[in-house]
XYZ file of C-alpha atoms in Angstrom:
556
model
C 4.576 24.454 -11.545
C 0.923 24.350 -10.543
C 0.613 21.024 -12.356
C 3.386 19.485 -10.266
C 1.906 20.572 -6.926
C -1.417 19.044 -7.978
C 0.354 15.743 -8.522
C 1.800 15.860 -5.030
C -1.591 16.617 -3.522
C -3.366 13.897 -5.427
C -0.451 11.542 -4.670
C -0.857 12.196 -0.969
C -4.660 11.852 -1.175
C -4.696 8.734 -3.317
C -2.021 7.083 -1.243
C -4.758 5.942 1.071
C -5.249 3.147 -1.425
C -1.674 1.966 -0.940
C -1.204 2.477 2.768
C -3.489 0.381 4.857
C -4.175 2.324 8.079
C -1.915 0.126 10.154
C 0.791 -1.274 7.948
C 4.055 -2.184 9.643
C 6.920 -4.275 8.411
C 7.905 -7.114 10.714
C 11.136 -9.126 10.680
C 10.786 -12.792 11.629
C 13.737 -14.904 12.788
C 13.514 -18.661 12.907
C 15.270 -21.433 14.837
C 14.456 -25.144 15.268
C 15.299 -27.726 17.912
C 15.539 -31.498 17.802
C 14.779 -32.037 14.117
C 14.685 -35.751 13.445
C 15.602 -37.036 10.018
C 14.113 -39.943 8.135
C 17.659 -41.236 7.817
C 18.714 -41.966 11.392
C 22.378 -42.311 10.429
C 22.843 -38.771 9.201
C 21.746 -35.350 10.361
C 19.369 -33.357 8.140
C 20.269 -30.285 6.020
C 17.313 -28.129 7.134
C 15.721 -25.139 5.416
C 12.541 -23.350 6.531
C 9.989 -22.222 3.953
C 7.518 -19.524 4.950
C 4.100 -19.715 3.303
C 1.182 -17.325 3.634
C -2.472 -18.122 3.042
C -4.414 -16.158 0.449
C -7.938 -17.061 -0.723
C -7.583 -20.503 0.891
C -4.313 -21.345 -0.885
C -0.765 -21.385 0.491
C 1.837 -19.306 -1.358
C 5.569 -19.361 -0.708
C 6.812 -16.013 0.593
C 10.483 -16.805 1.111
C 12.888 -19.427 2.439
C 15.906 -19.472 4.733
C 19.366 -20.656 3.797
C 20.133 -24.387 4.103
C 22.220 -25.326 7.148
C 24.204 -28.502 6.597
C 24.105 -31.439 9.066
C 22.290 -29.756 11.903
C 19.461 -30.811 14.225
C 19.215 -27.474 16.107
C 19.538 -24.848 13.352
C 19.475 -21.114 14.026
C 18.854 -19.476 10.662
C 20.637 -16.292 9.683
C 18.186 -15.192 6.981
C 15.245 -13.049 8.079
C 11.716 -13.077 6.721
C 10.315 -9.563 6.223
C 6.510 -9.462 6.065
C 3.875 -6.735 6.032
C 1.662 -6.775 9.110
C -1.946 -5.626 8.694
C -3.667 -5.144 12.008
C -7.123 -5.578 10.457
C -6.450 -8.875 8.657
C -5.949 -12.425 9.878
C -2.681 -13.387 8.206
C -2.191 -17.150 8.346
C 1.398 -18.356 8.189
C 2.862 -21.809 7.734
C 6.503 -22.592 8.485
C 7.627 -25.790 6.723
C 10.925 -27.462 7.573
C 12.483 -29.426 4.721
C 15.656 -31.471 4.462
C 17.331 -30.157 1.313
C 20.091 -32.539 0.293
C 22.963 -30.916 -1.570
C 22.279 -32.600 -4.906
C 18.938 -30.926 -5.576
C 17.038 -27.842 -4.534
C 13.532 -29.051 -5.203
C 11.115 -30.238 -2.515
C 10.118 -33.868 -2.376
C 7.575 -35.400 0.017
C 10.350 -37.470 1.623
C 12.245 -34.284 2.524
C 9.405 -32.829 4.620
C 10.404 -32.745 8.315
C 7.380 -31.010 9.802
C 5.464 -27.748 9.857
C 3.860 -25.243 12.199
C 0.852 -23.006 11.469
C -0.060 -19.818 13.277
C -1.140 -16.267 12.535
C 1.199 -13.305 12.246
C -0.855 -11.651 14.995
C 0.026 -14.487 17.407
C 3.757 -14.057 16.770
C 3.605 -10.272 16.985
C 1.594 -10.243 20.211
C 3.869 -12.810 21.893
C 7.092 -11.501 20.240
C 8.449 -15.042 20.565
C 6.388 -18.092 19.635
C 7.600 -21.685 20.138
C 5.512 -24.636 18.958
C 5.991 -28.308 18.158
C 6.489 -29.246 14.536
C 3.664 -31.354 13.126
C 3.966 -34.012 10.456
C 0.732 -35.349 8.925
C -1.203 -34.063 11.940
C 1.062 -35.680 14.583
C 3.987 -34.168 16.460
C 7.230 -34.844 14.588
C 9.227 -36.415 17.440
C 10.356 -33.791 19.930
C 11.099 -31.239 17.240
C 10.014 -27.637 17.714
C 10.300 -24.290 15.985
C 10.722 -20.825 17.494
C 9.827 -17.619 15.652
C 10.823 -14.202 16.987
C 9.159 -11.038 15.648
C 10.588 -7.553 15.579
C 8.891 -4.502 14.168
C 10.971 -2.575 11.673
C 11.079 0.896 13.128
C 10.893 4.026 10.974
C 14.576 3.709 10.163
C 14.836 1.088 7.444
C 18.304 2.086 6.262
C 20.648 -0.809 5.774
C 24.375 -1.283 6.057
C 26.816 -3.172 3.834
C 29.724 -4.836 5.645
C 32.801 -6.566 4.264
C 34.929 -8.649 6.676
C 38.202 -10.553 6.282
C 40.697 -12.081 8.716
C 44.375 -12.968 8.877
C 46.515 -15.485 10.755
C 43.581 -17.356 12.313
C 44.416 -20.353 14.514
C 44.631 -23.644 12.669
C 42.151 -26.170 14.076
C 42.482 -28.955 11.497
C 45.215 -31.618 11.519
C 45.515 -32.389 7.822
C 44.464 -29.029 6.353
C 43.895 -25.439 7.420
C 40.818 -24.164 9.283
C 37.559 -23.562 7.380
C 36.485 -20.286 9.030
C 33.110 -18.544 9.169
C 32.004 -15.512 11.202
C 28.826 -14.993 13.237
C 27.619 -11.597 14.480
C 25.225 -11.417 17.440
C 23.345 -8.414 18.804
C 23.203 -8.225 22.590
C 19.610 -7.471 23.646
C 18.443 -5.410 26.645
C 17.410 -8.600 28.470
C 20.996 -9.988 28.158
C 19.977 -12.530 25.482
C 21.840 -12.544 22.188
C 20.305 -12.550 18.715
C 22.069 -13.861 15.615
C 22.257 -11.044 13.060
C 24.346 -12.645 10.316
C 26.362 -15.758 9.568
C 28.887 -15.576 6.738
C 29.642 -18.363 4.304
C 32.467 -20.819 5.082
C 35.817 -20.171 3.389
C 37.478 -23.575 3.062
C 41.083 -24.329 4.012
C 42.193 -20.731 4.580
C 43.630 -18.948 7.629
C 43.349 -15.550 5.864
C 39.736 -15.613 4.647
C 37.904 -12.779 2.869
C 34.170 -13.258 3.408
C 31.564 -12.031 0.942
C 30.125 -8.551 1.471
C 26.653 -8.731 3.051
C 23.784 -6.336 3.741
C 21.784 -6.083 6.948
C 19.234 -3.513 8.138
C 20.432 -1.044 10.780
C 17.394 -2.081 12.772
C 18.407 -5.720 12.707
C 22.075 -5.015 13.481
C 21.650 -2.777 16.517
C 17.926 -1.911 16.932
C 18.843 1.620 15.886
C 21.178 1.985 18.925
C 24.734 2.589 17.682
C 26.280 1.840 21.071
C 24.598 -1.553 21.496
C 27.188 -4.291 22.013
C 27.769 -6.711 19.138
C 29.461 -10.037 19.786
C 31.402 -11.567 16.897
C 32.589 -15.188 16.894
C 34.894 -16.936 14.420
C 34.380 -20.699 14.029
C 36.162 -23.482 12.173
C 33.445 -25.307 10.209
C 33.183 -29.067 10.619
C 31.149 -31.314 8.335
C 29.624 -33.127 11.337
C 28.069 -29.856 12.556
C 30.367 -29.668 15.643
C 32.221 -26.490 14.732
C 35.433 -25.576 16.596
C 35.644 -22.215 18.364
C 38.542 -20.077 17.077
C 37.953 -16.817 18.924
C 35.686 -13.839 19.574
C 35.632 -10.064 19.951
C 32.999 -7.440 20.673
C 32.215 -4.170 18.937
C 29.446 -1.629 18.285
C 27.903 -0.230 15.117
C 29.468 3.116 16.060
C 32.915 1.494 15.992
C 32.162 -0.304 12.698
C 31.260 3.032 11.112
C 34.984 3.791 11.343
C 35.394 1.643 8.212
C 33.786 4.249 5.958
C 35.587 6.151 3.178
C 38.325 3.602 2.612
C 39.446 3.166 6.233
C 39.651 -0.208 8.011
C 38.768 -1.289 11.541
C 40.576 -4.257 13.129
C 39.968 -6.441 16.168
C 42.032 -9.096 17.866
C 40.192 -12.393 17.860
C 40.552 -13.827 21.389
C 40.067 -17.364 22.732
C 39.503 -16.777 26.509
C 40.653 -20.335 27.419
C 44.002 -19.883 25.654
C 44.371 -16.416 27.144
C 43.915 -17.808 30.672
C 46.271 -20.773 30.137
C 49.075 -19.514 27.884
C 51.499 -16.867 29.090
C 52.648 -15.669 25.683
C 49.184 -15.768 24.116
C 48.555 -12.765 21.909
C 45.466 -13.624 19.914
C 43.925 -16.255 17.646
C 44.055 -13.991 14.605
C 42.974 -10.540 13.461
C 39.523 -9.760 12.025
C 39.318 -6.778 9.681
C 36.276 -4.763 8.599
C 37.277 -3.489 5.144
C 34.220 -1.435 4.430
C 31.038 -0.190 6.068
C 28.579 1.529 3.720
C 25.263 2.925 4.898
C 22.440 2.885 2.343
C 19.505 5.181 2.882
C 16.187 3.468 2.092
C 13.721 5.773 0.405
C 9.954 5.316 0.473
C 7.434 5.296 -2.367
C 6.347 8.812 -1.358
C 9.960 10.017 -1.470
C 10.156 8.985 -5.131
C 6.724 10.289 -6.122
C 7.290 13.599 -4.364
C 10.764 13.754 -5.878
C 9.026 14.002 -9.260
C 8.956 10.354 -10.397
C 6.133 9.919 -12.934
C 4.137 6.725 -13.311
C 3.834 6.004 -17.048
C 0.655 3.996 -17.470
C 0.115 1.856 -20.614
C -2.927 -0.302 -21.430
C -3.068 -3.408 -23.616
C -6.430 -4.979 -24.534
C -7.128 -8.507 -25.759
C -9.006 -8.567 -29.089
C -8.855 -12.321 -29.737
C -11.859 -14.178 -31.170
C -12.523 -16.040 -27.898
C -14.045 -12.788 -26.555
C -17.038 -13.325 -28.857
C -18.439 -11.058 -31.570
C -18.682 -7.522 -30.090
C -22.128 -7.104 -31.738
C -23.460 -9.998 -29.694
C -24.653 -9.187 -26.149
C -22.853 -12.339 -24.837
C -19.488 -10.977 -26.005
C -17.012 -9.723 -23.403
C -16.486 -6.753 -25.763
C -20.196 -5.946 -26.110
C -20.784 -2.212 -25.739
C -23.956 -1.883 -23.695
C -25.502 1.595 -23.811
C -25.814 1.863 -20.016
C -23.556 -0.806 -18.538
C -19.743 -0.853 -19.042
C -18.336 -4.303 -19.873
C -15.652 -5.989 -17.728
C -12.817 -4.617 -19.876
C -13.991 -1.065 -19.280
C -14.644 -1.604 -15.583
C -11.136 -2.969 -15.003
C -9.527 -0.275 -17.156
C -11.273 2.575 -15.347
C -10.740 1.152 -11.834
C -6.967 0.798 -12.261
C -6.445 3.717 -14.661
C -8.134 6.303 -12.472
C -5.603 5.730 -9.717
C -2.541 5.576 -11.971
C -3.505 8.794 -13.745
C -2.960 10.767 -10.533
C 0.759 10.028 -10.786
C 1.200 11.065 -14.415
C 1.467 14.803 -15.107
C 0.549 14.826 -18.810
C -2.352 12.344 -18.422
C -1.545 10.893 -21.869
C -1.754 7.099 -21.963
C -0.488 4.812 -24.752
C -3.173 2.177 -25.443
C -2.574 -0.969 -27.509
C -4.501 -3.997 -28.682
C -3.377 -7.544 -29.475
C -4.754 -10.626 -31.213
C -6.802 -8.896 -33.949
C -6.554 -8.373 -37.695
C -6.307 -4.651 -38.260
C -7.126 -2.411 -41.229
C -6.167 -1.707 -43.936
C -4.462 -5.075 -44.776
C -6.153 -7.038 -41.985
C -2.942 -8.696 -40.834
C -2.802 -10.063 -37.279
C -1.058 -7.684 -34.860
C -0.063 -8.154 -31.239
C 0.837 -4.554 -30.450
C -1.261 -2.113 -32.488
C -2.303 1.349 -31.303
C -6.070 1.342 -30.686
C -6.264 4.900 -32.076
C -4.555 3.463 -35.223
C -1.831 6.104 -34.918
C 1.354 4.059 -34.579
C 3.519 7.209 -34.278
C 1.470 8.494 -31.365
C -0.527 5.766 -29.578
C -1.325 8.085 -26.652
C -4.908 8.846 -25.642
C -5.936 11.875 -23.582
C -6.834 10.638 -20.104
C -8.618 7.417 -19.193
C -11.679 8.819 -20.968
C -9.593 9.060 -24.157
C -8.644 5.375 -23.831
C -12.310 4.422 -23.345
C -13.330 6.376 -26.463
C -10.499 4.916 -28.592
C -11.494 1.412 -27.444
C -15.147 1.931 -28.350
C -14.405 3.443 -31.763
C -11.810 0.813 -32.795
C -13.995 -2.230 -32.020
C -16.181 -2.116 -35.170
C -13.065 -1.761 -37.393
C -11.259 -4.875 -36.074
C -11.511 -8.532 -36.930
C -11.132 -10.429 -33.658
C -8.642 -13.233 -34.236
C -5.741 -14.820 -32.306
C -3.582 -16.244 -30.831
C -3.235 -14.602 -27.382
C 0.378 -13.384 -27.444
C 1.401 -10.833 -24.792
C 5.219 -10.995 -25.070
C 5.315 -8.369 -27.909
C 3.489 -5.762 -25.818
C 5.670 -6.446 -22.741
C 8.752 -6.043 -24.973
C 7.366 -2.776 -26.392
C 6.957 -1.189 -22.943
C 10.283 -2.703 -21.816
C 11.968 -0.858 -24.705
C 10.697 2.496 -23.351
C 11.664 1.468 -19.806
C 15.189 0.503 -20.882
C 15.657 3.918 -22.540
C 14.653 5.420 -19.190
C 17.457 3.498 -17.404
C 20.036 5.573 -19.320
C 19.013 8.662 -17.324
C 20.134 6.976 -14.040
C 17.353 9.005 -12.384
C 14.060 8.136 -10.733
C 11.997 10.071 -13.263
C 9.719 7.515 -14.964
C 8.369 4.165 -13.787
C 6.237 2.155 -16.226
C 3.086 0.211 -15.397
C 1.597 -2.016 -18.084
C -2.019 -3.083 -17.548
C -2.914 -6.113 -19.688
C -6.606 -7.027 -19.937
C -7.112 -10.529 -21.367
C -9.885 -13.118 -21.572
C -7.829 -16.270 -21.694
C -4.695 -18.197 -21.116
C -1.810 -16.874 -23.167
C -0.377 -18.865 -26.069
C 3.229 -17.613 -25.959
C 4.041 -18.607 -22.350
C 7.759 -19.253 -23.039
C 8.289 -15.873 -24.759
C 6.252 -14.138 -22.066
C 8.364 -15.644 -19.272
C 11.503 -14.529 -21.123
C 10.066 -10.994 -21.550
C 9.110 -10.749 -17.846
C 12.553 -11.904 -16.661
C 14.124 -9.239 -18.910
C 11.639 -6.589 -17.694
C 12.366 -7.404 -14.032
C 15.691 -5.542 -14.489
C 13.861 -2.399 -15.663
C 11.707 0.292 -14.000
C 8.409 -1.412 -14.814
C 5.608 -3.537 -13.384
C 3.014 -5.643 -15.200
C -0.581 -5.999 -14.007
C -2.710 -8.652 -15.704
C -6.467 -8.699 -15.165
C -8.238 -11.846 -16.386
C -11.652 -10.980 -17.825
C -14.451 -13.556 -18.249
C -14.709 -17.109 -16.959
C -11.726 -18.892 -18.543
C -9.409 -21.162 -16.556
C -6.604 -18.811 -15.539
C -4.547 -21.329 -13.546
C -1.549 -20.991 -15.911
C -1.543 -17.244 -15.425
C -0.927 -17.610 -11.686
C 2.506 -18.951 -12.630
C 3.522 -15.523 -13.996
C 2.713 -13.934 -10.639
C 5.803 -15.039 -8.729
C 3.955 -15.286 -5.390
C 3.997 -19.088 -5.230
C 7.608 -19.644 -6.210
C 10.138 -17.949 -8.448
C 9.296 -17.305 -12.101
C 12.095 -18.358 -14.437
C 12.728 -17.855 -18.133
C 12.747 -21.016 -20.310
C 16.573 -20.959 -19.979
C 16.247 -21.058 -16.193
C 17.151 -17.427 -15.430
C 15.128 -16.226 -12.409
C 13.327 -12.871 -12.238
C 15.392 -10.221 -10.481
C 12.258 -9.039 -8.647
C 8.587 -10.017 -8.679
C 6.969 -7.521 -11.102
C 3.762 -9.287 -12.171
C 0.434 -9.124 -10.386
C -2.385 -11.313 -11.782
C -6.029 -10.957 -10.699
C -9.157 -12.590 -12.170
C -11.829 -9.890 -12.562
C -14.558 -12.357 -11.503
C -13.230 -12.242 -7.920
C -14.283 -8.572 -7.850
C -17.453 -8.708 -9.933
C -19.640 -7.671 -7.013
C -17.056 -5.555 -5.195
C -16.348 -1.855 -5.575
C -13.865 -0.661 -8.236
C -11.650 0.454 -5.322
C -11.345 -3.164 -4.142
C -10.053 -4.279 -7.567
C -7.674 -1.325 -7.758
C -6.385 -1.930 -4.253
C -5.754 -5.584 -5.027
C -3.831 -5.031 -8.261
C -1.950 -1.922 -7.178
C -1.067 -3.029 -3.638
C 2.356 -4.322 -4.694
C 3.310 -1.405 -6.945
C 4.752 0.944 -4.265
C 7.107 -1.784 -3.028
C 8.066 -2.674 -6.609
C 8.959 0.968 -7.319
C 10.987 1.233 -4.108
C 12.717 -2.146 -4.636
C 13.767 -1.168 -8.139
C 15.269 2.238 -7.315
C 16.749 1.268 -3.939
C 18.227 -1.888 -5.493
C 19.935 0.261 -8.142
C 21.043 2.806 -5.529
C 19.017 5.554 -7.276
C 17.879 8.329 -4.943
C 14.701 10.405 -5.386
C 15.372 13.376 -7.670
C 14.737 15.990 -4.992
C 14.431 14.601 -1.499
C 11.299 15.765 0.289
C 11.495 17.901 3.426
C 10.102 15.317 5.818
C 12.856 12.936 4.749
C 15.386 14.799 6.859
C 13.440 13.893 9.993
C 13.995 10.165 9.314
C 17.780 10.230 8.953
C 20.037 8.396 11.352
C 21.910 10.752 13.633
C 25.667 10.688 12.890
């Protein structure tokens, strides 16, 4: 038992590396006005793409839904971003016209952009600016961004609505209904929380189940009024009003455990004019499920172990290890880049692993006794037990295996990703948050098996694992950035997207003169969220919920 309590202590101590002193999650909502299209005859189909600046480059963070034929869109999708008080976080909101026949972005589809910092939005809460196109204002178009801090309660709720006997607004067919839910704010303004999809030609629609954070739905206040409006969609963007009703989250919670909640959908004009008017249909909430969001600490303190595996590149491009120019040269007093990166990342991960035994593999070398090329050999040459005792054990195994290898090629990393994925997929059978796998790959060059690697990463994104790649040496690593899904979505060669972003790529040269902590912080910064996203996404709770968790629950 003593061992376990040590893990908790070191987890709490080391967590400083993960939790910047002032990290808050912020939800951003976006709306635009007066978007002009290049084609004056038709209205645009706008979508807003949020980009963030990192090391002078813009990376896509997320994008809103596309709203068809609309010049004043109010987007339903939220952007959730981490706010660091001590950093200048530059944001760029780009508005694009995404025509229905393709989802790519062409120059002609660009309608304008706005740049600002997250600090500006947070301090003003609501920021409105003109959209710029090639440095000039894009007509009279503008964009408004509203920021809300996600309070301590980041639980979310799953809602499933349907309706029956809605009024028919179309002459030649039935209405095409969609539902909008607005939160009424303290200052009497209303904020769009969610817009469902359109169900075509149907007066008894069943809309898709959707998820929304409790914070976003009612700001944590269960009695806050929610206004719900049913519209009949029109292709020209002028939707017809069917009816409305109001509710609260407290009332919606009545639809738990198989019960339903119903509301009459009322059109006030008809009610005032028509004597026999009953309603314009009935809206039904079929289910309301509340999902508790657990934090990284909840999982770690619930006994989840981080299983850390290392894979080292032994291809010939590293240079002969006996030569002092080689990346694998063992200097008597000065660790090489491979060792520096291994120790910096490994020393943090080892705090979360109770047995401190780490599997360590090599790839791209010919290995004894037959000297065949292998892409996943144990560096202690014990295939049945590739584990080394502690980070020091990995360092020793690395140093003693070097003279016995013939550095060769090519640089294939898919086999080692598949090897760790196999262990991770066995772990999924437990349906518990007991082991999460981190694979650290140290490589000196661009990989040769890009297609297989993309396939392996897409497969691994469904498993409890993350991949960290550190590029050693001065090669051109531009292709490697593609594996790190930050600037778009990584897809397998067949076009299947990753379920979640699990790869972090960092060139070691960016940290050559920085402290080991800076490298570790950079490569491990995303891991806590990746752990939480995986288990929360699968609905897996921490094994034993920590005491302080009870203080964060939502009062019934």
